[in-house]
Amino acid sequence: MSNFEFLKSVNENLYIIAADAENLFRDKYFEQCMAQTRRLGEHLCRLVMGEIAKPEASFDELLATLKDTPSPSEIEKEFIDDLYFLKKAGNKAVHSLKVSNDGKEALECLERAFEASINFAVYKGGAPEELLNKVFDEELLITGKKSKKISLQEEYIAKKKQWIEEEKKLSQGTEKKKPKSQKNKKQKQKEKNKDVFEETAFGDEPQKPLWREILETILAGVVIYVCYLLFFNK
């Protein structure tokens, strides 16, 4: 069994190249594995470009053309970055004067080839989007048996994406309702302020207490009496 099993139904030739790369890694032919992932990367590049990819064009030229795509999406950027890595690592493995027995870089090449293959399968090969939840399984690479840990990880990724989508839908629904409620709230507050303003500025004056009216009447009488004494009682 292979990490690239999904390629069988998309492009069998790609699957054969990828499975060979895994076998080379398993047998500790790390440099040959890296060269094979470079080959896989070039095939992916040509398939994506279609008729634009001329048979005589080098991998470098193809990548340069692909990189010039106007306004590439994040997926396209990731795909191109993976292909650049595979090209560089594969060239290094083929042209290096010293044999390398370090499998770390070969493992990264397989992982990058895996990610690029998934993006190709989903966005160009018509594979279901659930494939995007798949994780490269190192145990499957070594033993040929799928790791239970990876299976749980893939289930978690799928559920996490589902939760994120549900939260987005919920937040979008809240945002649509929010402006309306805010507007109503502001309108109500505005009307309330208007009522208060009208009551204080233009409303009826408050009635005076009875004791105050009596006191004012007495004071007015005293003033009149004093004026009478001053002006008429001479």
CSV table of C-alpha atoms in Angstrom, one decimal:
chain,number,residue,atom,x,y,z
A,1,MET,CA,0.0,0.0,0.0
A,2,SER,CA,1.2,3.5,-0.8
A,3,ASN,CA,0.6,7.1,0.4
A,4,PHE,CA,-0.1,7.9,-3.2
A,5,GLU,CA,-2.9,5.3,-3.6
A,6,PHE,CA,-5.3,8.1,-4.5
A,7,LEU,CA,-3.4,8.8,-7.7
A,8,LYS,CA,-4.5,5.4,-9.2
A,9,SER,CA,-7.9,6.8,-10.1
A,10,VAL,CA,-6.5,10.2,-11.2
A,11,ASN,CA,-3.4,9.3,-13.3
A,12,GLU,CA,-1.9,5.9,-13.1
A,13,ASN,CA,1.4,7.0,-14.6
A,14,LEU,CA,1.8,9.5,-11.7
A,15,TYR,CA,1.0,6.8,-9.2
A,16,ILE,CA,3.7,4.5,-10.7
A,17,ILE,CA,6.4,7.2,-10.4
A,18,ALA,CA,5.4,8.1,-6.8
A,19,ALA,CA,5.2,4.5,-5.7
A,20,ASP,CA,8.7,3.9,-7.2
A,21,ALA,CA,10.0,6.9,-5.2
A,22,GLU,CA,8.6,5.3,-2.0
A,23,ASN,CA,10.2,2.0,-2.8
A,24,LEU,CA,13.5,3.6,-3.3
A,25,PHE,CA,13.3,5.4,0.0
A,26,ARG,CA,12.2,2.1,1.7
A,27,ASP,CA,15.4,0.5,0.3
A,28,LYS,CA,17.5,3.5,1.5
A,29,TYR,CA,18.3,4.7,-2.0
A,30,PHE,CA,17.6,8.3,-0.8
A,31,GLU,CA,19.3,10.2,-3.7
A,32,GLN,CA,17.4,8.1,-6.3
A,33,CYS,CA,14.2,8.7,-4.4
A,34,MET,CA,14.8,12.5,-4.6
A,35,ALA,CA,15.5,12.2,-8.3
A,36,GLN,CA,12.2,10.3,-8.8
A,37,THR,CA,10.2,12.9,-6.8
A,38,ARG,CA,11.7,15.6,-9.1
A,39,ARG,CA,10.4,13.6,-12.1
A,40,LEU,CA,7.0,13.4,-10.4
A,41,GLY,CA,7.1,17.2,-9.9
A,42,GLU,CA,7.9,17.8,-13.6
A,43,HIS,CA,5.1,15.6,-14.7
A,44,LEU,CA,2.6,17.4,-12.4
A,45,CYS,CA,3.8,20.7,-13.8
A,46,ARG,CA,3.3,19.6,-17.4
A,47,LEU,CA,-0.2,18.2,-16.6
A,48,VAL,CA,-1.2,21.4,-14.9
A,49,MET,CA,0.0,23.6,-17.8
A,50,GLY,CA,-1.4,21.4,-20.5
A,51,GLU,CA,-0.8,22.5,-24.1
A,52,ILE,CA,1.2,25.5,-22.9
A,53,ALA,CA,4.0,23.2,-21.8
A,54,LYS,CA,6.2,22.6,-24.8
A,55,PRO,CA,7.9,19.2,-25.0
A,56,GLU,CA,11.4,20.7,-25.4
A,57,ALA,CA,10.9,23.1,-22.4
A,58,SER,CA,13.0,22.4,-19.3
A,59,PHE,CA,11.6,22.1,-15.8
A,60,ASP,CA,13.0,25.5,-15.0
A,61,GLU,CA,11.3,27.1,-17.9
A,62,LEU,CA,8.0,25.5,-17.1
A,63,LEU,CA,8.2,26.6,-13.5
A,64,ALA,CA,9.1,30.2,-14.5
A,65,THR,CA,6.0,30.2,-16.8
A,66,LEU,CA,3.8,28.8,-14.1
A,67,LYS,CA,5.1,31.3,-11.5
A,68,ASP,CA,4.1,34.2,-13.8
A,69,THR,CA,0.4,33.3,-13.4
A,70,PRO,CA,-1.4,36.6,-12.6
A,71,SER,CA,-2.9,36.8,-9.1
A,72,PRO,CA,-2.2,33.1,-8.0
A,73,SER,CA,-4.3,31.7,-5.2
A,74,GLU,CA,-2.7,30.4,-2.0
A,75,ILE,CA,-3.2,26.8,-3.2
A,76,GLU,CA,-1.3,27.7,-6.5
A,77,LYS,CA,1.5,29.4,-4.5
A,78,GLU,CA,1.8,26.3,-2.3
A,79,PHE,CA,1.8,24.0,-5.3
A,80,ILE,CA,4.5,26.0,-7.2
A,81,ASP,CA,6.6,26.2,-4.0
A,82,ASP,CA,6.5,22.4,-3.6
A,83,LEU,CA,7.5,21.9,-7.3
A,84,TYR,CA,10.5,24.3,-6.8
A,85,PHE,CA,11.6,22.3,-3.8
A,86,LEU,CA,11.4,19.0,-5.7
A,87,LYS,CA,13.3,20.4,-8.6
A,88,LYS,CA,16.1,21.9,-6.5
A,89,ALA,CA,16.5,18.8,-4.3
A,90,GLY,CA,16.3,16.4,-7.3
A,91,ASN,CA,19.0,18.4,-9.1
A,92,LYS,CA,21.2,18.4,-6.1
A,93,ALA,CA,20.8,14.6,-5.7
A,94,VAL,CA,21.7,14.0,-9.4
A,95,HIS,CA,24.6,16.4,-9.7
A,96,SER,CA,26.2,16.1,-6.2
A,97,LEU,CA,29.8,14.8,-6.2
A,98,LYS,CA,29.4,13.2,-2.8
A,99,VAL,CA,26.9,10.4,-2.0
A,100,SER,CA,24.5,11.3,0.7
A,101,ASN,CA,22.9,8.7,3.0
A,102,ASP,CA,20.7,11.2,4.9
A,103,GLY,CA,17.1,10.3,4.5
A,104,LYS,CA,15.6,13.5,6.0
A,105,GLU,CA,15.7,15.5,2.8
A,106,ALA,CA,14.4,12.5,0.8
A,107,LEU,CA,11.5,12.2,3.3
A,108,GLU,CA,10.7,15.9,2.8
A,109,CYS,CA,10.7,15.4,-0.9
A,110,LEU,CA,8.2,12.6,-0.6
A,111,GLU,CA,6.0,14.8,1.7
A,112,ARG,CA,6.2,17.7,-0.7
A,113,ALA,CA,5.4,15.4,-3.6
A,114,PHE,CA,2.4,14.1,-1.6
A,115,GLU,CA,1.0,17.6,-1.0
A,116,ALA,CA,1.5,18.6,-4.6
A,117,SER,CA,-0.2,15.4,-5.8
A,118,ILE,CA,-3.2,16.0,-3.6
A,119,ASN,CA,-3.6,19.5,-4.8
A,120,PHE,CA,-3.4,18.3,-8.4
A,121,ALA,CA,-5.8,15.5,-7.8
A,122,VAL,CA,-8.4,17.7,-6.2
A,123,TYR,CA,-8.1,20.9,-8.3
A,124,LYS,CA,-7.2,19.3,-11.7
A,125,GLY,CA,-8.0,15.6,-11.5
A,126,GLY,CA,-11.6,15.9,-10.2
A,127,ALA,CA,-10.9,14.0,-6.9
A,128,PRO,CA,-13.2,14.7,-3.9
A,129,GLU,CA,-12.3,17.6,-1.6
A,130,GLU,CA,-12.2,15.1,1.3
A,131,LEU,CA,-8.8,14.2,0.0
A,132,LEU,CA,-7.4,17.4,1.3
A,133,ASN,CA,-7.7,16.0,4.8
A,134,LYS,CA,-5.2,13.3,4.1
A,135,VAL,CA,-1.9,13.3,6.0
A,136,PHE,CA,1.4,11.7,4.8
A,137,ASP,CA,1.9,8.5,6.8
A,138,GLU,CA,5.5,7.7,7.6
A,139,GLU,CA,4.5,4.3,9.1
A,140,LEU,CA,2.8,3.4,5.9
A,141,LEU,CA,5.9,4.4,4.0
A,142,ILE,CA,8.1,2.1,6.0
A,143,THR,CA,5.8,-0.9,6.8
A,144,GLY,CA,3.1,-0.7,4.1
A,145,LYS,CA,0.4,-0.5,6.8
A,146,LYS,CA,-1.6,2.6,7.6
A,147,SER,CA,-1.0,4.1,11.1
A,148,LYS,CA,-3.9,4.4,13.4
A,149,LYS,CA,-2.6,7.6,14.7
A,150,ILE,CA,-2.7,9.1,11.2
A,151,SER,CA,-6.2,7.9,10.7
A,152,LEU,CA,-7.3,9.7,13.9
A,153,GLN,CA,-5.4,12.8,12.8
A,154,GLU,CA,-7.2,12.8,9.5
A,155,GLU,CA,-10.6,12.4,11.2
A,156,TYR,CA,-9.7,15.3,13.5
A,157,ILE,CA,-8.7,17.6,10.6
A,158,ALA,CA,-12.0,16.8,8.8
A,159,LYS,CA,-14.0,17.6,11.9
A,160,LYS,CA,-12.0,20.7,12.6
A,161,LYS,CA,-12.7,22.0,9.0
A,162,GLN,CA,-16.4,21.2,9.5
A,163,TRP,CA,-16.4,23.2,12.8
A,164,ILE,CA,-14.7,26.1,11.1
A,165,GLU,CA,-17.2,26.1,8.2
A,166,GLU,CA,-20.2,26.0,10.7
A,167,GLU,CA,-18.7,28.9,12.7
A,168,LYS,CA,-18.3,30.9,9.5
A,169,LYS,CA,-21.9,30.3,8.5
A,170,LEU,CA,-23.1,31.2,12.0
A,171,SER,CA,-21.0,34.4,12.1
A,172,GLN,CA,-22.1,35.4,8.7
A,173,GLY,CA,-25.8,35.0,9.8
A,174,THR,CA,-25.1,37.1,12.9
A,175,GLU,CA,-23.4,39.8,10.9
A,176,LYS,CA,-26.4,40.1,8.5
A,177,LYS,CA,-28.8,40.5,11.4
A,178,LYS,CA,-26.5,42.8,13.5
A,179,PRO,CA,-26.7,46.0,11.4
A,180,LYS,CA,-30.5,45.9,11.5
A,181,SER,CA,-30.7,45.5,15.3
A,182,GLN,CA,-28.0,48.2,15.7
A,183,LYS,CA,-30.0,50.5,13.5
A,184,ASN,CA,-33.2,49.9,15.5
A,185,LYS,CA,-31.3,50.4,18.7
A,186,LYS,CA,-29.8,53.7,17.5
A,187,GLN,CA,-33.1,54.9,16.1
A,188,LYS,CA,-34.9,54.1,19.5
A,189,GLN,CA,-32.2,56.0,21.4
A,190,LYS,CA,-32.4,58.9,19.0
A,191,GLU,CA,-36.2,59.1,19.4
A,192,LYS,CA,-35.8,58.8,23.2
A,193,ASN,CA,-33.3,61.7,23.2
A,194,LYS,CA,-35.6,63.7,21.0
A,195,ASP,CA,-38.5,63.1,23.4
A,196,VAL,CA,-36.4,64.2,26.3
A,197,PHE,CA,-35.2,67.3,24.5
A,198,GLU,CA,-38.7,68.3,23.5
A,199,GLU,CA,-40.0,67.8,27.0
A,200,THR,CA,-37.3,70.0,28.5
A,201,ALA,CA,-37.1,72.7,25.8
A,202,PHE,CA,-40.6,72.9,24.4
A,203,GLY,CA,-42.9,71.1,26.9
A,204,ASP,CA,-45.2,72.6,29.5
A,205,GLU,CA,-43.5,74.4,32.3
A,206,PRO,CA,-43.8,72.5,35.6
A,207,GLN,CA,-46.6,73.8,38.0
A,208,LYS,CA,-45.6,75.8,41.1
A,209,PRO,CA,-46.4,74.4,44.6
A,210,LEU,CA,-49.3,76.1,46.4
A,211,TRP,CA,-47.2,77.4,49.2
A,212,ARG,CA,-45.0,79.2,46.8
A,213,GLU,CA,-48.0,80.9,45.0
A,214,ILE,CA,-49.3,82.1,48.5
A,215,LEU,CA,-45.9,83.4,49.5
A,216,GLU,CA,-45.5,85.3,46.2
A,217,THR,CA,-49.0,86.8,46.6
A,218,ILE,CA,-48.2,88.0,50.1
A,219,LEU,CA,-44.9,89.5,49.0
A,220,ALA,CA,-46.6,91.3,46.1
A,221,GLY,CA,-49.1,92.8,48.6
A,222,VAL,CA,-46.3,93.9,50.9
A,223,VAL,CA,-44.6,95.6,48.0
A,224,ILE,CA,-47.8,97.4,46.9
A,225,TYR,CA,-48.4,98.6,50.6
A,226,VAL,CA,-44.9,99.9,50.9
A,227,CYS,CA,-45.2,101.8,47.6
A,228,TYR,CA,-48.5,103.3,48.8
A,229,LEU,CA,-46.9,104.5,52.1
A,230,LEU,CA,-44.0,106.0,50.3
A,231,PHE,CA,-45.8,107.8,47.5
A,232,PHE,CA,-49.4,108.5,48.7
A,233,ASN,CA,-49.2,108.8,52.5
A,234,LYS,CA,-47.6,112.3,52.7
